[in-house]
Coordinates of C-alpha atoms and ligand atoms in Angstrom, one line a residue:
X12 CA 88.1 104.7 -88.8
X13 CA 84.7 106.6 -89.6
X14 CA 83.7 107.2 -92.9
X15 CA 81.1 109.7 -93.6
X16 CA 80.1 110.5 -97.1
X17 CA 78.3 113.4 -96.5
X18 CA 81.5 115.5 -94.9
X19 CA 83.3 114.4 -97.7
X20 CA 81.3 116.2 -100.1
X21 CA 81.6 119.7 -101.2
X22 CA 78.8 122.2 -100.1
X23 CA 77.9 122.8 -103.6
X24 CA 77.9 119.4 -104.5
X25 CA 75.4 118.7 -101.4
X26 CA 73.6 121.8 -102.4
X27 CA 73.4 121.0 -105.9
X28 CA 69.7 120.9 -107.9
X29 CA 70.6 118.7 -110.7
X30 CA 69.5 119.4 -114.4
X31 CA 66.4 117.0 -114.5
X32 CA 66.4 115.6 -118.6
X33 CA 63.2 115.6 -119.9
X34 CA 63.5 111.7 -120.3
X35 CA 64.6 111.7 -116.5
X36 CA 61.0 113.2 -115.9
X37 CA 58.9 110.7 -118.2
X38 CA 59.5 106.8 -117.9
X39 CA 57.8 104.3 -120.5
X40 CA 56.6 104.5 -124.0
X41 CA 54.6 107.5 -125.7
X42 CA 52.9 107.7 -128.7
X43 CA 54.2 111.5 -129.7
X44 CA 57.5 112.4 -127.9
X45 CA 57.7 116.7 -127.9
X46 CA 59.4 117.2 -125.1
X47 CA 62.6 117.0 -125.9
X48 CA 63.3 119.5 -128.8
X49 CA 64.8 116.7 -131.2
X50 CA 64.1 117.0 -135.0
X51 CA 61.1 114.9 -134.9
X52 CA 61.7 114.4 -138.7
X53 CA 64.7 111.7 -138.3
X54 CA 68.7 111.7 -139.2
X55 CA 70.5 112.1 -142.3
X56 CA 71.5 108.5 -141.6
X57 CA 70.1 105.0 -142.2
X58 CA 69.5 104.2 -138.8
X59 CA 68.5 107.2 -137.0
X60 CA 69.7 108.6 -134.0
X61 CA 67.1 111.5 -133.5
X62 CA 66.2 111.3 -130.2
X63 CA 68.4 111.3 -126.8
X64 CA 69.9 108.1 -125.8
X65 CA 68.9 106.6 -122.4
X66 CA 71.0 109.2 -119.3
X67 CA 71.1 106.2 -117.4
X68 CA 72.8 103.2 -119.6
X69 CA 70.3 100.6 -118.1
X70 CA 70.4 97.9 -120.5
X71 CA 74.2 98.0 -120.3
X72 CA 73.9 98.3 -116.7
X73 CA 71.6 95.6 -117.0
X74 CA 74.3 93.0 -118.2
X75 CA 77.7 94.7 -116.5
X76 CA 75.9 93.6 -113.7
X77 CA 75.6 90.3 -114.7
X78 CA 79.3 90.0 -115.8
X79 CA 80.7 91.4 -112.8
X80 CA 78.3 90.1 -110.2
X81 CA 77.2 93.8 -108.7
X82 CA 74.3 95.5 -108.5
X83 CA 73.2 97.9 -111.4
X84 CA 72.6 100.8 -108.8
X85 CA 76.9 100.4 -107.9
X86 CA 78.2 101.2 -111.6
X87 CA 78.0 104.7 -113.0
X88 CA 79.4 104.4 -116.4
X89 CA 81.5 107.4 -118.1
X90 CA 82.7 108.4 -121.0
X91 CA 86.0 106.8 -120.7
X92 CA 87.4 106.4 -117.2
X93 CA 89.0 109.9 -117.6
X94 CA 85.3 111.3 -117.0
X95 CA 84.7 108.6 -114.1
X96 CA 88.2 110.0 -112.2
X97 CA 87.4 114.0 -113.2
X98 CA 83.9 113.4 -111.8
X99 CA 85.3 112.5 -108.7
X100 CA 87.1 115.5 -108.3
X101 CA 84.5 117.6 -108.9
X102 CA 82.2 115.8 -106.0
X103 CA 84.7 116.2 -103.3
X104 CA 87.5 117.9 -103.9
X105 CA 87.0 121.8 -102.9
X106 CA 89.7 123.7 -105.4
X107 CA 92.4 125.9 -104.0
X108 CA 91.6 123.9 -101.0
X109 CA 91.9 119.7 -100.3
X110 CA 94.2 117.7 -101.2
X111 CA 95.2 113.8 -102.7
X112 CA 97.7 111.2 -102.9
X113 CA 99.1 109.7 -106.0
X114 CA 101.9 107.3 -105.9
X115 CA 103.8 107.8 -108.9
X116 CA 104.9 106.3 -111.1
X117 CA 101.2 106.0 -112.3
X118 CA 98.7 106.9 -114.9
X119 CA 99.2 110.3 -115.8
X120 CA 95.2 111.2 -116.1
X121 CA 95.6 111.5 -112.0
X122 CA 97.6 114.3 -111.8
X123 CA 96.5 116.1 -115.3
X124 CA 93.1 116.2 -113.4
X125 CA 94.2 117.5 -110.0
X126 CA 95.6 120.0 -111.8
X127 CA 92.5 120.6 -114.0
X128 CA 90.5 121.1 -110.8
X129 CA 93.3 122.9 -108.5
X130 CA 93.4 120.5 -107.0
X131 CA 96.4 120.2 -104.4
X132 CA 98.5 117.0 -105.5
X133 CA 100.9 115.2 -102.8
X134 CA 102.9 112.3 -103.6
X135 CA 104.0 108.9 -102.0
X136 CA 106.3 107.3 -104.7
X137 CA 106.3 103.2 -105.3
X138 CA 108.8 101.8 -103.5
X139 CA 111.9 99.8 -105.6
X140 CA 109.9 96.7 -106.1
X141 CA 106.8 98.8 -106.9
X142 CA 104.7 98.0 -104.2
X143 CA 102.9 100.8 -101.8
X144 CA 104.8 103.3 -99.3
X145 CA 102.2 102.5 -96.8
X146 CA 104.5 104.7 -94.4
X147 CA 104.8 107.7 -96.7
X148 CA 101.5 107.9 -97.4
X149 CA 100.3 108.1 -94.0
X150 CA 102.3 111.3 -93.0
X151 CA 100.9 112.6 -96.3
X152 CA 97.9 112.3 -95.4
X153 CA 95.9 115.5 -93.1
X154 CA 92.0 116.5 -93.0
X155 CA 92.0 117.3 -96.4
X156 CA 93.1 114.3 -97.7
X157 CA 89.7 113.4 -99.8
X158 CA 91.0 110.8 -102.3
X159 CA 93.9 107.9 -102.4
X160 CA 95.1 107.0 -106.3
X161 CA 95.4 103.0 -106.9
X162 CA 96.2 101.8 -110.0
X163 CA 96.5 97.8 -109.7
X164 CA 97.8 96.7 -112.0
X165 CA 99.9 99.7 -112.4
X166 CA 100.6 101.8 -115.4
X167 CA 103.6 101.7 -116.5
X168 CA 105.1 99.2 -114.4
X169 CA 102.9 96.6 -114.8
X170 CA 102.9 94.9 -111.2
X171 CA 99.3 94.5 -109.4
X172 CA 99.5 96.4 -106.5
X173 CA 99.2 93.9 -103.0
X174 CA 95.9 93.1 -101.8
X175 CA 96.7 93.4 -98.1
X176 CA 98.6 96.5 -98.4
X177 CA 95.5 98.1 -100.3
X178 CA 93.1 96.9 -97.4
X179 CA 95.5 98.7 -95.1
X180 CA 94.3 101.7 -97.0
X181 CA 90.8 101.0 -96.9
X182 CA 90.9 100.5 -93.3
X183 CA 92.6 103.2 -92.1
X184 CA 92.1 106.3 -94.3
X185 CA 88.3 108.4 -94.5
X186 CA 89.1 109.2 -97.5
X187 CA 87.7 107.6 -100.6
X188 CA 90.2 105.0 -102.5
X189 CA 90.1 104.7 -105.7
X190 CA 91.1 101.1 -106.9
X191 CA 92.1 102.1 -111.2
X192 CA 91.5 98.3 -112.2
X193 CA 91.9 99.2 -116.2
X194 CA 94.2 95.9 -116.9
X195 CA 92.2 93.3 -113.8
X196 CA 91.9 91.3 -116.8
X197 CA 95.1 90.3 -117.7
X198 CA 96.2 89.9 -113.9
X199 CA 96.6 87.1 -111.5
X200 CA 95.0 88.9 -108.6
X201 CA 91.3 89.1 -108.4
X202 CA 89.9 92.3 -108.9
X203 CA 88.3 94.9 -105.1
X204 CA 84.9 94.5 -106.7
X205 CA 83.8 91.7 -104.7
X206 CA 85.2 94.0 -101.6
X207 CA 82.4 96.6 -102.4
X208 CA 80.3 95.3 -99.4
X209 CA 83.1 95.2 -97.1
X210 CA 84.2 99.0 -97.8
X211 CA 82.1 101.9 -98.6
X212 CA 84.7 104.3 -99.5
X213 CA 86.3 101.8 -102.1
X214 CA 85.8 103.0 -105.7
X215 CA 87.1 100.2 -108.7
X216 CA 87.4 102.1 -112.0
X217 CA 87.6 99.5 -114.9
X218 CA 87.1 100.0 -118.1
X219 CA 86.0 98.4 -122.0
X220 CA 89.7 100.2 -123.5
X221 CA 91.7 97.4 -122.8
X222 CA 90.9 93.7 -122.8
X223 CA 87.9 94.4 -124.3
X224 CA 89.3 96.0 -127.6
X225 CA 86.7 98.9 -127.0
X226 CA 88.8 101.8 -126.6
X227 CA 87.5 103.9 -129.9
X228 CA 83.9 103.6 -127.8
X229 CA 84.8 105.5 -124.9
X230 CA 83.6 103.8 -122.5
X231 CA 84.5 104.0 -118.6
X232 CA 83.1 102.4 -115.0
X233 CA 83.5 102.9 -111.6
X234 CA 81.5 100.5 -109.6
X235 CA 80.8 101.4 -105.7
X236 CA 78.6 101.9 -102.7
X237 CA 75.3 103.2 -104.4
X238 CA 75.5 106.7 -102.0
X239 CA 78.6 107.2 -104.2
X240 CA 77.0 106.5 -107.4
X241 CA 74.3 108.5 -106.7
X242 CA 76.8 111.5 -106.4
X243 CA 78.4 110.6 -109.6
X244 CA 74.5 110.4 -111.1
X245 CA 73.5 113.7 -109.6
X246 CA 76.7 115.5 -111.2
X247 CA 77.4 113.8 -114.5
X248 CA 76.2 115.4 -117.8
X249 CA 73.0 114.2 -117.9
X250 CA 73.2 112.0 -121.4
X251 CA 77.3 111.7 -121.3
X252 CA 77.0 108.7 -123.0
X253 CA 75.9 108.5 -127.0
X254 CA 73.1 105.8 -128.0
X255 CA 75.8 104.8 -130.9
X256 CA 78.1 103.2 -128.0
X257 CA 75.2 101.8 -125.9
X258 CA 74.1 100.3 -128.7
X259 CA 77.2 99.0 -129.6
X260 CA 78.3 98.4 -125.9
X261 CA 75.0 96.1 -125.4
X262 CA 76.3 93.9 -128.2
X263 CA 79.6 93.7 -127.4
X264 CA 78.8 92.6 -123.5
X265 CA 77.4 89.8 -125.2
X266 CA 80.8 88.5 -126.2
X267 CA 82.9 87.8 -123.2
X268 CA 83.5 83.8 -124.8
X269 CA 85.2 86.2 -127.5
X270 CA 87.4 88.5 -124.7
X271 CA 88.5 85.7 -123.0
X272 CA 90.0 84.3 -125.8
X273 CA 92.0 87.5 -126.8
X274 CA 92.7 88.1 -123.2
X275 CA 94.6 84.4 -123.2
X276 CA 96.0 85.4 -126.2
X277 CA 97.6 88.4 -125.1
X278 CA 98.7 86.7 -121.9
X279 CA 100.2 84.0 -124.0
X280 CA 102.0 86.9 -126.1
X281 CA 103.0 88.5 -123.2
X282 CA 104.9 85.4 -121.0
X283 CA 106.4 84.7 -124.6
X284 CA 107.7 88.6 -124.9
X285 CA 109.1 88.1 -121.3
X286 CA 111.3 85.0 -122.3
X287 CA 112.6 86.4 -125.4
X288 CA 113.1 90.4 -125.1
X289 CA 115.5 89.1 -121.7
X290 CA 117.5 86.8 -124.5
X291 CA 118.2 90.2 -126.8
X292 CA 121.7 92.4 -126.1
X293 CA 119.7 95.8 -125.9
X294 CA 117.2 94.2 -123.0
X295 CA 118.4 95.1 -119.2
X296 CA 115.5 93.5 -117.7
X297 CA 112.2 92.8 -118.0
X298 CA 109.6 93.7 -115.0
X299 CA 106.9 91.7 -114.1
X300 CA 103.5 92.1 -115.7
X301 CA 100.1 91.6 -115.3
X302 CA 98.6 93.9 -117.5
X303 CA 99.2 93.9 -121.1
X304 CA 102.5 95.7 -121.7
X305 CA 105.8 95.6 -119.9
X306 CA 107.7 98.1 -118.9
X307 CA 111.4 97.1 -120.2
X308 CA 114.7 98.3 -119.1
X309 CA 117.0 99.1 -122.1
X310 CA 120.7 100.0 -122.5
X311 CA 119.5 102.6 -124.8
X312 CA 116.1 104.4 -124.1
X313 CA 116.4 107.2 -126.2
X314 CA 118.0 105.5 -128.9
X315 CA 116.2 102.2 -129.1
X316 CA 113.2 104.0 -129.2
X317 CA 114.1 106.0 -131.8
X318 CA 115.7 103.5 -134.0
X319 CA 112.0 101.6 -133.4
X320 CA 109.9 104.6 -133.8
X321 CA 112.8 104.8 -137.7
X322 CA 111.3 101.6 -138.0
X323 CA 107.7 102.2 -137.5
X324 CA 107.3 100.4 -134.5
X325 CA 106.2 103.0 -131.6
X326 CA 106.5 102.2 -128.4
X327 CA 106.3 104.5 -125.0
X328 CA 109.5 105.5 -124.0
X329 CA 109.4 106.3 -120.1
X330 CA 113.3 106.6 -119.8
X331 CA 112.4 110.1 -117.6
X332 CA 109.9 108.8 -114.9
X333 CA 110.9 108.2 -112.0
X334 CA 111.6 104.6 -111.1
X335 CA 111.1 103.6 -114.8
X336 CA 114.6 105.4 -115.4
X337 CA 116.2 103.5 -118.9
X338 CA 113.0 101.8 -119.4
X339 CA 110.4 101.6 -122.4
X340 CA 107.0 100.0 -122.2
X341 CA 105.8 98.1 -124.5
X342 CA 102.7 97.1 -125.4
X343 CA 101.5 93.4 -126.3
X344 CA 101.1 92.8 -129.9
X345 CA 99.9 90.6 -132.3
X346 CA 102.2 87.6 -132.3
X347 CA 102.8 88.7 -135.9
X348 CA 103.9 92.7 -134.1
X349 CA 105.3 91.1 -131.4
X350 CA 108.1 89.1 -134.0
X351 CA 108.8 92.7 -135.8
X352 CA 109.5 94.3 -132.8
X353 CA 111.7 91.5 -131.4
X354 CA 113.1 91.1 -134.8
X355 CA 113.8 94.9 -135.0
X356 CA 115.1 94.8 -131.4
X357 CA 117.7 91.9 -132.5
X358 CA 119.7 94.0 -135.5
X359 CA 120.0 97.0 -133.1
X360 CA 123.5 97.6 -132.6
X361 CA 124.5 98.5 -129.1
Ligands
PLP4 C1 95.6 103.3 -115.6 C2 94.5 103.4 -116.7 N1 93.5 104.1 -116.4 C3 92.7 104.0 -117.2 C4 92.9 104.8 -118.4 C5 92.1 105.2 -119.4 O1 90.8 104.5 -119.9 P1 90.1 104.7 -120.7 O2 90.4 104.8 -121.9 O3 88.3 104.5 -119.8 O4 89.6 106.7 -120.8 C6 94.1 104.3 -119.2 C7 94.2 104.1 -120.1 O5 95.6 103.8 -120.8 C8 95.3 103.4 -117.8 O6 96.9 103.3 -118.2

């Protein structure tokens, strides 16, 4: 394999002179800051937010580095994973020229972001067991294929993608392989961050929106080689993570123990739902899950979706999605919420 980052990059990105913010140019402590046109008097809040935040989010990266075992220089922080996704298109894919491969059914933003950026999307649907169709993927790759998106554990099917298959793609594709590990904390499979040193074409994405319980803060992460992270840094909006979010995330990252407790509890509840749901008359199949949700095949997906809504329980109707026909995607809730779900489903007249 011959991976060459420079040849993958768009010409305009190679030539780009990045925005240089006031805080990029000056490092250290000064007495008077008159460089960034901030409001020097203060903020209309008890705590002041009148200064621009750290553009490189160093404190967050240091803590993440310790937790994930990845150098801070190999971490990019985005305004949600969605920003990490969009920036990869902007860096590597020429609109109307390049293409990317996705493996449906999968997370919808890879496609939406491709459409926003006017990038051709090629689809290699998963096999019936929700694993990669490597032979089909191979036929789709050409010299204009820049990215392959793999979601593991996959949304909405919940399964992890076989590690050996992901490595097969990494070993045989000269473009960038993005592995979205949004649900990795709930998985029995290990993270691919441990393979970053082996694969210069690997980008691993994670998020604080799931196991970490911080979806409202919007914080996504991409782990990759320093060269790829430098590309991210070159094109990102200068202050993409607010000061308030940086402060809260730095605090949250001290509480790994609490997060591990929540993960344990959610996995326990997932197992309970995996046992209890198949006992119900409405349920035809519960697919195995490595995530905090279950794909559940039911007798009348639309009818049950609407019935649950009428009972003030919102789930996701995936019945029109390829390979998910007749299925609902149900997030694992608290024990009480899961009881309410099971009770409501029990009462549904088939
Ligand atoms: C696979 C996957 N990736 C990314 C995201 C979004 O993550 P974020 O909240 O960090 O934008 C989701 C959200 O549902 C997801 O399912």
